[in-house]
Short mmCIF file of C-alpha atoms and ligand atoms in Angstrom, two decimals:
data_model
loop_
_atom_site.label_atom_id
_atom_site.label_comp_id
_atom_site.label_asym_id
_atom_site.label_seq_id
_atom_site.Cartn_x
_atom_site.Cartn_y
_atom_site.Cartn_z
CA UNK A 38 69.82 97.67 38.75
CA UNK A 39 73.66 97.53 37.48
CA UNK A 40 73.96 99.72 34.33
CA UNK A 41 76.21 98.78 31.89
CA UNK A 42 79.76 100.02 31.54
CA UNK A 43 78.65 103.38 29.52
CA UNK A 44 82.62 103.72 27.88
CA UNK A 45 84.04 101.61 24.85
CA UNK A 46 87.39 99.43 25.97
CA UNK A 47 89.43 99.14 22.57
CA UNK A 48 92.55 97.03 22.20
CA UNK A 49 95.78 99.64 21.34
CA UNK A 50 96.24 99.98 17.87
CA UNK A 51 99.23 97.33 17.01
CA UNK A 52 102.01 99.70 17.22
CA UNK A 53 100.93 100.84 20.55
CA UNK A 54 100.82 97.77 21.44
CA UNK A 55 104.19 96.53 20.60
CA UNK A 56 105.63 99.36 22.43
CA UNK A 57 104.04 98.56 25.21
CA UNK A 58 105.61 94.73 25.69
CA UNK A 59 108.49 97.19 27.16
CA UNK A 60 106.21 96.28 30.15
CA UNK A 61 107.30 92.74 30.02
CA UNK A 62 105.62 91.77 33.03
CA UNK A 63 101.94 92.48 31.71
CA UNK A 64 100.64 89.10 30.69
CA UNK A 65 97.87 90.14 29.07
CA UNK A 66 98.16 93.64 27.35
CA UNK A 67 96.92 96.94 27.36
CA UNK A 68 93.62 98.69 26.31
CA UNK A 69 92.42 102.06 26.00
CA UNK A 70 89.12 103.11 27.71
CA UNK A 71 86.29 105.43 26.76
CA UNK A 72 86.47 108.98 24.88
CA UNK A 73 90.02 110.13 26.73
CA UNK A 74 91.15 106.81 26.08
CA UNK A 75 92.60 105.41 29.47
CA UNK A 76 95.11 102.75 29.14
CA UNK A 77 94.50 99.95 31.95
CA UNK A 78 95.13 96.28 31.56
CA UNK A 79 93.24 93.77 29.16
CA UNK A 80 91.80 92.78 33.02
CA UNK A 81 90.13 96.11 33.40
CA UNK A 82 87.36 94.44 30.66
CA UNK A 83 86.28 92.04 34.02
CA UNK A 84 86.07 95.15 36.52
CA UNK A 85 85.02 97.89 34.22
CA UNK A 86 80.86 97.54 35.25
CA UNK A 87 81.39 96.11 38.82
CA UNK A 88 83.56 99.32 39.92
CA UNK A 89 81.35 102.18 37.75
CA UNK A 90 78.56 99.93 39.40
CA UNK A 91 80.16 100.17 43.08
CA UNK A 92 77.32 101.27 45.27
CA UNK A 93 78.88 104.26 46.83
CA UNK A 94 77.99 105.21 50.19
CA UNK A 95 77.81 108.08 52.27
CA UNK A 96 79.93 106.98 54.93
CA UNK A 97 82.73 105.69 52.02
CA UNK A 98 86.20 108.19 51.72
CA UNK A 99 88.22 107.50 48.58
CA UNK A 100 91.61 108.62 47.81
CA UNK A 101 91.96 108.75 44.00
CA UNK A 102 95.07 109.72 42.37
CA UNK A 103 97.57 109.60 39.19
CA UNK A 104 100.09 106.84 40.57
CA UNK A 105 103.06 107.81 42.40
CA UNK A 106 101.58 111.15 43.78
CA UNK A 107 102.09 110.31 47.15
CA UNK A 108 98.37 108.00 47.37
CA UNK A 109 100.07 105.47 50.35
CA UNK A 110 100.71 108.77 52.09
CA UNK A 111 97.81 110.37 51.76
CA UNK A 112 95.92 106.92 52.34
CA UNK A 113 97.61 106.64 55.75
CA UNK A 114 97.00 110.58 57.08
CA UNK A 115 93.34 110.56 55.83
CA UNK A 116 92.70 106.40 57.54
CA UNK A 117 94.02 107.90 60.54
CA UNK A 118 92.56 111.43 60.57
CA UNK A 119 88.83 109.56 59.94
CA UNK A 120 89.78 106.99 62.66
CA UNK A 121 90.16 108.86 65.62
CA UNK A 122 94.31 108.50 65.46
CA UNK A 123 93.90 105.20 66.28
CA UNK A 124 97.92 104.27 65.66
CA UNK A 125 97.57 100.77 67.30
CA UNK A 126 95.27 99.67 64.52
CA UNK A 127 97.55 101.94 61.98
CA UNK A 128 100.59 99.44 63.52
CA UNK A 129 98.98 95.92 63.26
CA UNK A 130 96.59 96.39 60.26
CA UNK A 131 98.20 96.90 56.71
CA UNK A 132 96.75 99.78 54.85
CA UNK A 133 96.58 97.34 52.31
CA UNK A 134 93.72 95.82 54.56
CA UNK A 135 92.47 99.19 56.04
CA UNK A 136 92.22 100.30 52.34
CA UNK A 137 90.27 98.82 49.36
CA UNK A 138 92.34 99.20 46.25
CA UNK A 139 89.27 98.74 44.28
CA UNK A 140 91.11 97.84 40.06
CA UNK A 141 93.48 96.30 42.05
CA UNK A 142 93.05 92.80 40.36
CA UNK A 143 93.74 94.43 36.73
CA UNK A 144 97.28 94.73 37.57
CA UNK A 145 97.87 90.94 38.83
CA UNK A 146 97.13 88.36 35.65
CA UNK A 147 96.08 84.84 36.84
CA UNK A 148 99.15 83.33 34.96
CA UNK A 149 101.43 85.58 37.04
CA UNK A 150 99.54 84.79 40.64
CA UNK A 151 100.05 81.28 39.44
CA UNK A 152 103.48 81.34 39.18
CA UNK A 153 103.97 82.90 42.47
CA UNK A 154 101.82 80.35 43.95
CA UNK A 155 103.92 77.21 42.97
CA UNK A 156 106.49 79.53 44.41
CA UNK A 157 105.37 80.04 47.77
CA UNK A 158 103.65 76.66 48.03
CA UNK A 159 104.62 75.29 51.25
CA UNK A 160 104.65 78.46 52.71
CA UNK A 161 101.00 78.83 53.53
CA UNK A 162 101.08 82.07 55.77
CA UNK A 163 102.41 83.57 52.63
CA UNK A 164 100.11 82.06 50.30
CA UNK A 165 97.16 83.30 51.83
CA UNK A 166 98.47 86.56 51.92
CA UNK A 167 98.89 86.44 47.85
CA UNK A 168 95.45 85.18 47.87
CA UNK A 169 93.91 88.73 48.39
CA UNK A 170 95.66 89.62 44.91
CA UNK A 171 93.86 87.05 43.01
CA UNK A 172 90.40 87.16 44.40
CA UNK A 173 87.96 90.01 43.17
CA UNK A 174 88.48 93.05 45.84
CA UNK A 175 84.86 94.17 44.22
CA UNK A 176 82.54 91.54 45.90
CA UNK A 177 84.59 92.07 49.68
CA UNK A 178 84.02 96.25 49.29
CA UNK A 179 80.29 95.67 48.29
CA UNK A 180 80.06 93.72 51.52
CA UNK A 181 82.50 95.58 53.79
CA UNK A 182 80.82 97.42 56.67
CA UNK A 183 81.10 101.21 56.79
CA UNK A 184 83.36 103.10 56.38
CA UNK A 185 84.94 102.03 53.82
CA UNK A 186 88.15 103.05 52.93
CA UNK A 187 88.90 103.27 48.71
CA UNK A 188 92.31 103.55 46.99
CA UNK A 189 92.09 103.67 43.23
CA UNK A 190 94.04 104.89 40.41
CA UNK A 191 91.12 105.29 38.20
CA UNK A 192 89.91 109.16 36.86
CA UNK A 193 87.13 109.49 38.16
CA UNK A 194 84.90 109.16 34.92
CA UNK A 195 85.40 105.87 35.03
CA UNK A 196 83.86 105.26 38.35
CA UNK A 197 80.67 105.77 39.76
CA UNK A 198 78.93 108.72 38.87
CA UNK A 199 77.72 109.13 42.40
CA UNK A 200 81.37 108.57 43.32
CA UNK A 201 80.84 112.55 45.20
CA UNK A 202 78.40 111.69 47.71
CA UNK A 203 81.11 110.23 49.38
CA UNK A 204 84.57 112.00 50.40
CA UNK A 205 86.95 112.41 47.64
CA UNK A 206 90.71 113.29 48.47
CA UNK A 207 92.56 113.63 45.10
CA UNK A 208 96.77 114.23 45.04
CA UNK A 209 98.37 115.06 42.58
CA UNK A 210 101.85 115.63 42.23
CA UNK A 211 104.21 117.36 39.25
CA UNK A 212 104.74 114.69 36.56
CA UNK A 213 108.22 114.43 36.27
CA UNK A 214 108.54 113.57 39.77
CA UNK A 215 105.69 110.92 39.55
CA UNK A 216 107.08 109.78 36.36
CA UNK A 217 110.71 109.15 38.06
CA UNK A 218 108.87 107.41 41.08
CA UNK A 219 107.06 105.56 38.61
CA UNK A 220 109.90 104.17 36.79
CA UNK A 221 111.56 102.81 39.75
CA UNK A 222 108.34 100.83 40.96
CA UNK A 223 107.57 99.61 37.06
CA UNK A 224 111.28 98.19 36.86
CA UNK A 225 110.95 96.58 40.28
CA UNK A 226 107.09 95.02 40.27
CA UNK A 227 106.86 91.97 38.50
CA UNK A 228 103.81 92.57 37.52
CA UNK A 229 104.77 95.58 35.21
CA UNK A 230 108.56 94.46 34.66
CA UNK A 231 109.27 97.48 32.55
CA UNK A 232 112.29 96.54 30.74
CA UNK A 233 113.67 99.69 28.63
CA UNK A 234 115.57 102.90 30.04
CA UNK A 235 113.91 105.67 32.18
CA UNK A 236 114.66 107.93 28.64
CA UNK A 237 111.77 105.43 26.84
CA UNK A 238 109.65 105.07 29.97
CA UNK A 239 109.24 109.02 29.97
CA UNK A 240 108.37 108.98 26.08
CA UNK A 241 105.97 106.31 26.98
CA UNK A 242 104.41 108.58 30.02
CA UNK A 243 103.97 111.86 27.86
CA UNK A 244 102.45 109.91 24.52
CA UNK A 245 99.51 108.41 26.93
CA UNK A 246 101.30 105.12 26.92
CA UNK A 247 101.17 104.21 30.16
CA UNK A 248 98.86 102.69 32.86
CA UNK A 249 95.96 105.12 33.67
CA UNK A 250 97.86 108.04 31.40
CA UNK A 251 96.30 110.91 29.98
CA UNK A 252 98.05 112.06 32.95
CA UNK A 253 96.85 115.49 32.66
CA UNK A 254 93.18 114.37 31.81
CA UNK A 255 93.35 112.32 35.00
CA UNK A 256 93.92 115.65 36.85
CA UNK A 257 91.96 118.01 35.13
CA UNK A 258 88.94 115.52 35.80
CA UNK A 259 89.35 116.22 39.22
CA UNK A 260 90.54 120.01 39.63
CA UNK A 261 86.96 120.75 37.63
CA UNK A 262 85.42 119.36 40.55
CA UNK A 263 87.62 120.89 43.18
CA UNK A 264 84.96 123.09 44.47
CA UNK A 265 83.01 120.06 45.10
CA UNK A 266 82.09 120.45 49.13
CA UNK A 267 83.19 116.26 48.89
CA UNK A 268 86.11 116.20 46.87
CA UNK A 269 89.29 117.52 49.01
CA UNK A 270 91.96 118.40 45.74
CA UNK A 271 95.79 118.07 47.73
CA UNK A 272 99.56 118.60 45.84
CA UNK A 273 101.98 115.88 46.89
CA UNK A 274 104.35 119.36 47.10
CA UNK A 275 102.10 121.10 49.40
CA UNK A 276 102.34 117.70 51.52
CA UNK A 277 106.02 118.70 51.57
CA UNK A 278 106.01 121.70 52.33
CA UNK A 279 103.70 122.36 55.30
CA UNK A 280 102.43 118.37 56.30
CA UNK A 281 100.67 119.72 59.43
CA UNK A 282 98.88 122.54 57.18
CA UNK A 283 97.39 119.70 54.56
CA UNK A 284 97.00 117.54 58.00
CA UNK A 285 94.30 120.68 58.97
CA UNK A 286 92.60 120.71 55.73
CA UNK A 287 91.81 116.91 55.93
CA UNK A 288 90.92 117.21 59.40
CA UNK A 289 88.24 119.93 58.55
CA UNK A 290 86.97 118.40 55.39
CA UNK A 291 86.55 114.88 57.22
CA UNK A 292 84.71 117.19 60.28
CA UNK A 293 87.23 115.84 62.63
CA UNK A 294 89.23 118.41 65.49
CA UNK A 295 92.67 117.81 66.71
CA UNK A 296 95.25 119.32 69.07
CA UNK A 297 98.56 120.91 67.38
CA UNK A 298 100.36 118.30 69.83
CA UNK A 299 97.84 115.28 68.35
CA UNK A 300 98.75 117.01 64.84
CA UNK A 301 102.90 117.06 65.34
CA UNK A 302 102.33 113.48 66.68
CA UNK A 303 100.58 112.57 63.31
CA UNK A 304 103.04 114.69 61.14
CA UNK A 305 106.21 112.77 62.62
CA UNK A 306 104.09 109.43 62.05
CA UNK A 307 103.73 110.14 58.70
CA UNK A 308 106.91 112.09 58.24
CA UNK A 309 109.24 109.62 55.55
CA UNK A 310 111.79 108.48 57.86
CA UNK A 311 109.58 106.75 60.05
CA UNK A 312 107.20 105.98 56.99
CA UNK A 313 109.69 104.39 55.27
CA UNK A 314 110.70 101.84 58.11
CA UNK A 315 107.21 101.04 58.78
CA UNK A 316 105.97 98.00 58.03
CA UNK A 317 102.29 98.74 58.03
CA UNK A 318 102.41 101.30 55.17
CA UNK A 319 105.45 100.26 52.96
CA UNK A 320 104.33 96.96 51.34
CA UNK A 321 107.90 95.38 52.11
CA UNK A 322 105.72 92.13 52.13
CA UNK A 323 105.27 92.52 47.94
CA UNK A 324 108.97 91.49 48.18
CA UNK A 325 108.32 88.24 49.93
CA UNK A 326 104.93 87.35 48.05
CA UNK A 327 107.68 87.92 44.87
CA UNK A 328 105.30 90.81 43.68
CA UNK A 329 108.34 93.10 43.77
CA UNK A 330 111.85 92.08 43.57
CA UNK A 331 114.16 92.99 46.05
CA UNK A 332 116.16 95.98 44.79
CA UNK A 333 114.30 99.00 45.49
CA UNK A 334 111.76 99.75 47.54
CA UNK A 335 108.03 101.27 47.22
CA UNK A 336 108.82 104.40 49.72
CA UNK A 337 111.97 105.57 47.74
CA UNK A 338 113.22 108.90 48.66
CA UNK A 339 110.18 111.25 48.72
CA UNK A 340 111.58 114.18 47.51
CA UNK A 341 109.75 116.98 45.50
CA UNK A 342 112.35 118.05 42.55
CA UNK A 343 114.14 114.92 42.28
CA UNK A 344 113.32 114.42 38.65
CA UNK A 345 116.37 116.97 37.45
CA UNK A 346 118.93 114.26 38.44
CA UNK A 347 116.89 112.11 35.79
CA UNK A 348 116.01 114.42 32.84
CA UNK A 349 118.94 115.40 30.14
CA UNK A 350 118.46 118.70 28.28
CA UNK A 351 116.32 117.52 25.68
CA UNK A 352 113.72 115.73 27.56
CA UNK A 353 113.50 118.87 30.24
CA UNK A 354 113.03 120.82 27.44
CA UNK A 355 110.03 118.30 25.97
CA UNK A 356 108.86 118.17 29.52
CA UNK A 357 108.45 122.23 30.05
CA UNK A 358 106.50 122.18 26.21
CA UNK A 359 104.24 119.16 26.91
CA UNK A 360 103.33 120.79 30.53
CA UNK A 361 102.71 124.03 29.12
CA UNK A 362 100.44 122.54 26.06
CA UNK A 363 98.47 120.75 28.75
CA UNK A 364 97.96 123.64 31.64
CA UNK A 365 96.85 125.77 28.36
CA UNK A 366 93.03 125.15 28.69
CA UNK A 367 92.82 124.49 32.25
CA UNK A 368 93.83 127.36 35.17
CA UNK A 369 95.62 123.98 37.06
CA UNK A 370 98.61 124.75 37.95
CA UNK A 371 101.21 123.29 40.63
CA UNK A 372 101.92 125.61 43.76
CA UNK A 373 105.38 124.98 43.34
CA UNK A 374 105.72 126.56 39.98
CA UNK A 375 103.84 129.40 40.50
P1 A3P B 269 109.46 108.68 45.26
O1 A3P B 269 109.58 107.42 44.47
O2 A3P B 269 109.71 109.92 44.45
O3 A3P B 269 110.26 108.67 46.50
P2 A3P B 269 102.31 106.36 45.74
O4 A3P B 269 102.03 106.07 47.15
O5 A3P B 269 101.24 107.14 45.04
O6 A3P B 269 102.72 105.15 44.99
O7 A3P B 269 103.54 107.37 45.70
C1 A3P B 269 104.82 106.94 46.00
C2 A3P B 269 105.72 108.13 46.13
O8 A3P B 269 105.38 108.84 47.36
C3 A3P B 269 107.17 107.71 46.26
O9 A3P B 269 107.93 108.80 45.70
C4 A3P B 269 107.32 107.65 47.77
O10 A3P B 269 108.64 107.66 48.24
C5 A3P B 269 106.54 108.89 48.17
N1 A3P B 269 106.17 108.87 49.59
C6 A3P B 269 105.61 107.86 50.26
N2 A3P B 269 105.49 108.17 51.55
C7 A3P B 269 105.99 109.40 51.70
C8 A3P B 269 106.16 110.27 52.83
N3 A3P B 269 105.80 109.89 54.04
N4 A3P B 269 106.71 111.47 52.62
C9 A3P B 269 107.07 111.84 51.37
N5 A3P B 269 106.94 111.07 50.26
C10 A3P B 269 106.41 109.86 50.44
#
């Protein structure tokens, strides 16, 4: 029996709101969700029951993360770590198609999909392919066989509450890094269009005005249930630092053994400068659906640290206070600033 959607979605109070037309490509507007007050899309309201409703299966792996932590990587290491390193698949299949990206429709407004439609309409390899952004993910995971593979954005309050019988990886990377990564995609997705300077974006971020901010609630949800024997809890910096080390801790949490030459073969698979350039993994087809316009990409430069050439004095400053407010009441903390 589907329960109802246990959280209150409230529209943002009107000055909220009005900031957040900066995001010029969001038809349809913002709302907050439940007690922490999660801002998703007015199209969330559609997918709030069917996703907490999701029937989660044993057999099912999610990666959940904040965006921008470094989920496509992680997606592609744990898809091929669960699936035997089976690259030819990795190669032909998108991980768009080898993953379920389960709010995924939120983010898409009919009036947009339309537009691209009458775009692309005598094109119809293309139009087909912009067809899995308009129909409901929900119904093709309920009826997928297993395993199932799940990308999502969402804390995870707001999904199942049996969400840990399956495998859990969570990443999380240090905000100002996802915040700069985030920028870049937001400017070049039509479907966010952010239209203001990164200076605004990053006020935006760190007042909870943002897609799927409180950032820091997002993480803490998870890091409380690190200890979880199903929920694996991964740092985008650790990723950097030793890849084949994380590789081993998602090998042993999936129960899966491989050689250190299988593991260096996956490492330089996944390692950016092939990632970048392949086609499977970095969504270069958003570009020709007109999801994204051309000028940047979504595999950017994949750097940890890269945030200072972004921040000026004051909002370093503003970033060290609002990290240190949030870390107060929790013992996360990042491995690279310890
Ligand atoms: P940057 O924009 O800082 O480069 P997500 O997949 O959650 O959207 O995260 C995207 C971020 O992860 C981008 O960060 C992207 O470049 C980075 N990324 C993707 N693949 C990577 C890889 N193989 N190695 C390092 N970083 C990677």
């Amino acid at each position: 029996m589907a329960k109802p959607f246990p959280f209150q979605i409230r529209n943002l109070k009107p000055h909220e709101a009005e900031k957040m037309k900066a995001f010029s490509g969001e038809r349809g507007g913002f709302v907050r969700v439940g007690p922490k007050g999660y801002v998703l899309t007015q199209g969330f309201r559609d997918i709030a029951a069917e996703i907490y409703n999701l029937v989660v299966r044993l057999s099912d792996v999610y990666v959940v993360s904040y965006a921008r932590s470094g989920t496509t990587w992680t997606q592609e290491l744990v898809w091929l770590v669960a699936n035997n390193l089976d690259y030819e698949t990795a190669k032909s299949v998108l991980l768009t198609d080898r993953f379920s990206f389960i709010e995924s429709t939120m983010l898409f407004h009919p009036k947009l999909l339309a537009e691209l439609e009458e775009r692309l309409k005598n094109n119809e390899v293309k139009l087909k392919q912009l067809g899995a952004f308009s129909h409901s993910i929900l119904r093709k995971v309920a009826a997928a066989p297993s395993p199932r593979f799940i990308k999502t954005h969402l804390p995870l309050s707001l999904l199942s509450p049996k969400v840990l019988d399956a495998k859990v990886v969570y990443v999380a990377r240090d905000p100002r890094d996802a915040t700069v990564s985030f920028y870049y995609l937001c400017r070049s997705s039509r479907n966010a269009g952010f239209d203001g300077d990164f200076k605004t974006f990053w006020h935006y971020f760190i007042n909870d005005l943002h897609y799927w901010t409180p950032f820091f609630e997002h993480l803490k949800e998870a890091w409380e249930k690190r200890h979880h024997p199903n929920l694996l809890f991964l740092f985008y910096e650790d990723l950097k630092k030793d890849l084949s080390h994380e590789v081993r801790k998602v090998c042993k949490f999936l129960g899966k053994q491989y050689t250190d030459d299988q593991i260096a073969v996956l490492c330089d698979h996944l390692d950016i400068k092939n990632f970048k350039y392949n086609a499977s993994v970095n969504n270069e087809i958003w570009k020709e659906l007109g999801l994204m316009f051309p000028k940047e990409g979504f595999i950017r430069k994949g750097k940890s640290g890269g945030w200072r050439d972004y921040f000026d004095e004051e909002m370093t400053a503003q970033a060290a206070k609002w990290m240190e407010e949030n870390l107060r009441d929790t013992d996360l903390r990042f491995p690279h600033l310890q």
